[in-house]
Amino acid sequence: MKAAVLGKIHDRSAVIGVVGLGYVGLPLVMEFVHAGFRVIGYDVSQRVVDLLMSGQSHIQDVPNADVLAAVSAGSFVATAVEARLKECDAVSIAVPTPLSKTRDPDMAFVLSAADAIARQARPGMCVVLESTTYPGTTRELLQPRLEAQGLVVGKDVFVAFSPERVDPGNAVYNTRNTPKVVGGITPDCVEVACALYASCIDTVVPVSSPEAAELVKLLENTFRAVNIGLVNEIAIVCDKLGVDVWEVINAAATKPFGFMKFTPGPGIGGHCIPLDPHYLAWKMRTLNYKTRFIDLASEINSHMPDYVVEKVSYALNEVRKAVRGSRILVLGVAYKRDINDVRESPALDVIRLLEERGAHVEFHDPFVPEFREEVHVRKGVELSDEMLRWADAIVVITDHQSIDYQRVADHATLVVDTRNVMAGTTGGRARVVGLATKGRWSTGAKT
Ligand code: SAJ
């Protein structure tokens, strides 16, 4: 069976399935198409399926033209019909793994994908889970569902975990040129899954088990969460010492070895960093172990929106204004610069906290004209000189590069700058308060 599937991968006659056509799945579809495979994309959203089949892309990093070309050539078909998975020789699962309200893993998407694939699975199939999850998921949730169909893993079917490493909006690193870690249930599973990805990704990194591969991903993103938490705490330390945190970090970053630059901010957003470490923390709790670094980093990072609002309150107070009744313009609501994704964005917390204190808050984000709050859609405002003058305070949350910060300095009266974007401005009427400039006023402090 292994030789058969390896042969189909080698001669590109294998039909590849991708379950979940989001920011991970759709780029992966395109890489398999460009490698010469026919790809069946399965998604439960008929809206997504219809959009893709009409030659349009809903993913920022995948151009419409790529989708249209693949669909027109018959190399890619999107479907919401589960039975189409029966045609696949290999299937990659790239569905969301969110957290529940109690910050526990929500495996519903993975389980329904695994059940769908199990129902359609047949001998000779390779199934790879890509969704970020706790160590043990592949062996405990995916493997038994396939075995329940009478399939022997490592003989009839080949099962592996391979973490996604998609960085939305990254112009340098994409699915093809980012090394792909692969951990299989058996050595033959590793061999088959590595051959699958080696067909369309430059570098494949085999590891000895799915647990190792699952943990690789969690280490990568916990590493970021913990270091962001550290540098956010350093910002608070600098605030109490009256030291410019950006000066300290930029100087530390001159160390050519043994240091990696992270920057403080209003908190962490996105679908990875705020969530992934909690998958590991949850798993370790079931083993009666407390992952203190993860918990502490999460505590500091999730406190940053409160810290920012305290800064706003302090800065307004310095000009005898209360937050209540103040007009505040938030610049940037996306969770990081130059993208349009607001998931878990700290901006949402900052806006909520300011409004709870009675402020009138508007936002401007060149990438996000509007976003959905619980029950209504919140629309942004255009960035105008009038709007800048209207605001009692401008709060920079996302450091989009397309915003003219000199214009902000020239027309605003007060800027609370959580991303150090005002450092590049000169003069202007605005007073700037940074993340770590307690009471120290600077008009466009340069670092
Ligand atoms: N952030 C900081 N300070 C930093 C870095 C990030 O406050 O020094 C904030 C960002 O503003 C954002 C959040 O943390 O709100 C997450 O930022 P991120 O740069 O980690 O961006 P993500 O969430 O898009 O992370 C993705 C991840 N990719 C995958 O999981 C495959 C992550 O592993 C990548 O390292 C990251 O992109 C990247 O390097 O850009």
GROMACS .gro file of C-alpha atoms and ligand atoms in nm, residues 23-24 132 163-170 173 178 217 220-225 227-229 231-232 260-274 276 301 334-337 339 341 343-346 397-399 418-419, ligand 1:
model
   97
   23TYR     CA    1  -0.578   3.108   0.559
   24VAL     CA    2  -0.395   2.775   0.595
  132THR     CA    3  -0.260   2.355   1.593
  163PRO     CA    4   0.197   2.199   1.192
  164GLU     CA    5   0.090   2.493   0.977
  165ARG     CA    6   0.333   2.780   0.972
  166VAL     CA    7   0.133   3.034   0.775
  167ASP     CA    8   0.209   3.394   0.865
  168PRO     CA    9  -0.070   3.599   0.704
  169GLY     CA   10   0.063   3.895   0.508
  170ASN     CA   11   0.426   3.782   0.524
  173TYR     CA   12   0.773   3.346   0.388
  178THR     CA   13   0.867   2.763   0.503
  217LYS     CA   14   0.424   2.414   1.691
  220GLU     CA   15   0.718   2.803   1.849
  221ASN     CA   16   0.415   3.005   1.949
  222THR     CA   17   0.460   2.975   2.325
  223PHE     CA   18   0.811   3.107   2.270
  224ARG     CA   19   0.656   3.416   2.113
  225ALA     CA   20   0.383   3.461   2.372
  227ASN     CA   21   0.881   3.674   2.504
  228ILE     CA   22   0.610   3.924   2.418
  229GLY     CA   23   0.492   3.897   2.779
  231VAL     CA   24   0.889   4.269   2.684
  232ASN     CA   25   0.548   4.400   2.789
  260MET     CA   26   1.595   3.831   1.984
  261LYS     CA   27   1.400   4.155   1.956
  262PHE     CA   28   1.038   4.163   2.060
  263THR     CA   29   0.843   4.484   2.102
  264PRO     CA   30   0.587   4.585   2.363
  265GLY     CA   31   0.235   4.668   2.259
  266PRO     CA   32  -0.129   4.694   2.364
  267GLY     CA   33  -0.160   4.316   2.401
  268ILE     CA   34  -0.157   4.020   2.165
  269GLY     CA   35  -0.413   3.927   1.903
  270GLY     CA   36  -0.454   3.683   1.620
  271HIS     CA   37  -0.557   3.324   1.587
  272CYS     CA   38  -0.226   3.177   1.703
  273ILE     CA   39  -0.029   3.346   1.978
  274PRO     CA   40  -0.310   3.421   2.225
  276ASP     CA   41  -0.193   2.810   2.104
  301ASN     CA   42  -0.037   4.008   2.783
  334ALA     CA   43  -0.628   4.485   1.322
  335TYR     CA   44  -0.434   4.253   1.550
  336LYS     CA   45  -0.104   4.340   1.381
  337ARG     CA   46   0.012   4.586   1.123
  339ILE     CA   47  -0.332   4.311   0.770
  341ASP     CA   48  -0.770   4.058   1.064
  343ARG     CA   49  -0.947   3.836   1.563
  344GLU     CA   50  -0.856   3.861   1.933
  345SER     CA   51  -0.726   4.210   1.860
  346PRO     CA   52  -0.641   4.407   2.177
  397ILE     CA   53  -0.307   5.046   1.869
  398THR     CA   54  -0.192   4.902   1.535
  399ASP     CA   55   0.114   5.042   1.364
  418THR     CA   56   0.148   5.202   2.207
  419ARG     CA   57   0.368   5.116   1.907
  448SAJ     N1   58   0.326   4.118   1.905
  448SAJ     C1   59   0.381   4.205   1.998
  448SAJ     N2   60   0.516   4.215   2.006
  448SAJ     C2   61   0.599   4.141   1.926
  448SAJ     C3   62   0.541   4.053   1.833
  448SAJ     C4   63   0.404   4.042   1.823
  448SAJ     O1   64   0.309   4.273   2.071
  448SAJ     O2   65   0.721   4.157   1.938
  448SAJ     C5   66   0.181   4.104   1.897
  448SAJ     C6   67   0.126   4.141   1.762
  448SAJ     O3   68   0.092   4.278   1.757
  448SAJ     C7   69   0.002   4.053   1.752
  448SAJ     C8   70   0.039   3.929   1.832
  448SAJ     O4   71   0.149   3.968   1.916
  448SAJ     O5   72  -0.109   4.115   1.811
  448SAJ     C9   73   0.081   3.812   1.745
  448SAJ     O6   74   0.177   3.862   1.658
  448SAJ     P1   75   0.267   3.763   1.566
  448SAJ     O7   76   0.376   3.848   1.506
  448SAJ     O8   77   0.306   3.645   1.641
  448SAJ     O9   78   0.170   3.733   1.445
  448SAJ     P2   79   0.074   3.611   1.421
  448SAJ    O10   80  -0.027   3.594   1.528
  448SAJ    O11   81   0.023   3.629   1.282
  448SAJ    O12   82   0.170   3.488   1.432
  448SAJ    C10   83   0.206   3.419   1.319
  448SAJ    C11   84   0.243   3.284   1.373
  448SAJ     N3   85   0.252   3.192   1.265
  448SAJ    C12   86   0.207   3.069   1.285
  448SAJ    O13   87   0.155   3.032   1.388
  448SAJ    C13   88   0.224   2.978   1.172
  448SAJ    C14   89   0.375   3.290   1.445
  448SAJ    O14   90   0.423   3.158   1.473
  448SAJ    C15   91   0.476   3.359   1.360
  448SAJ    O15   92   0.602   3.358   1.428
  448SAJ    C16   93   0.429   3.500   1.338
  448SAJ    O16   94   0.312   3.487   1.255
  448SAJ    C17   95   0.534   3.583   1.268
  448SAJ    O17   96   0.654   3.555   1.289
  448SAJ    O18   97   0.494   3.678   1.200
   0.00000   0.00000   0.00000
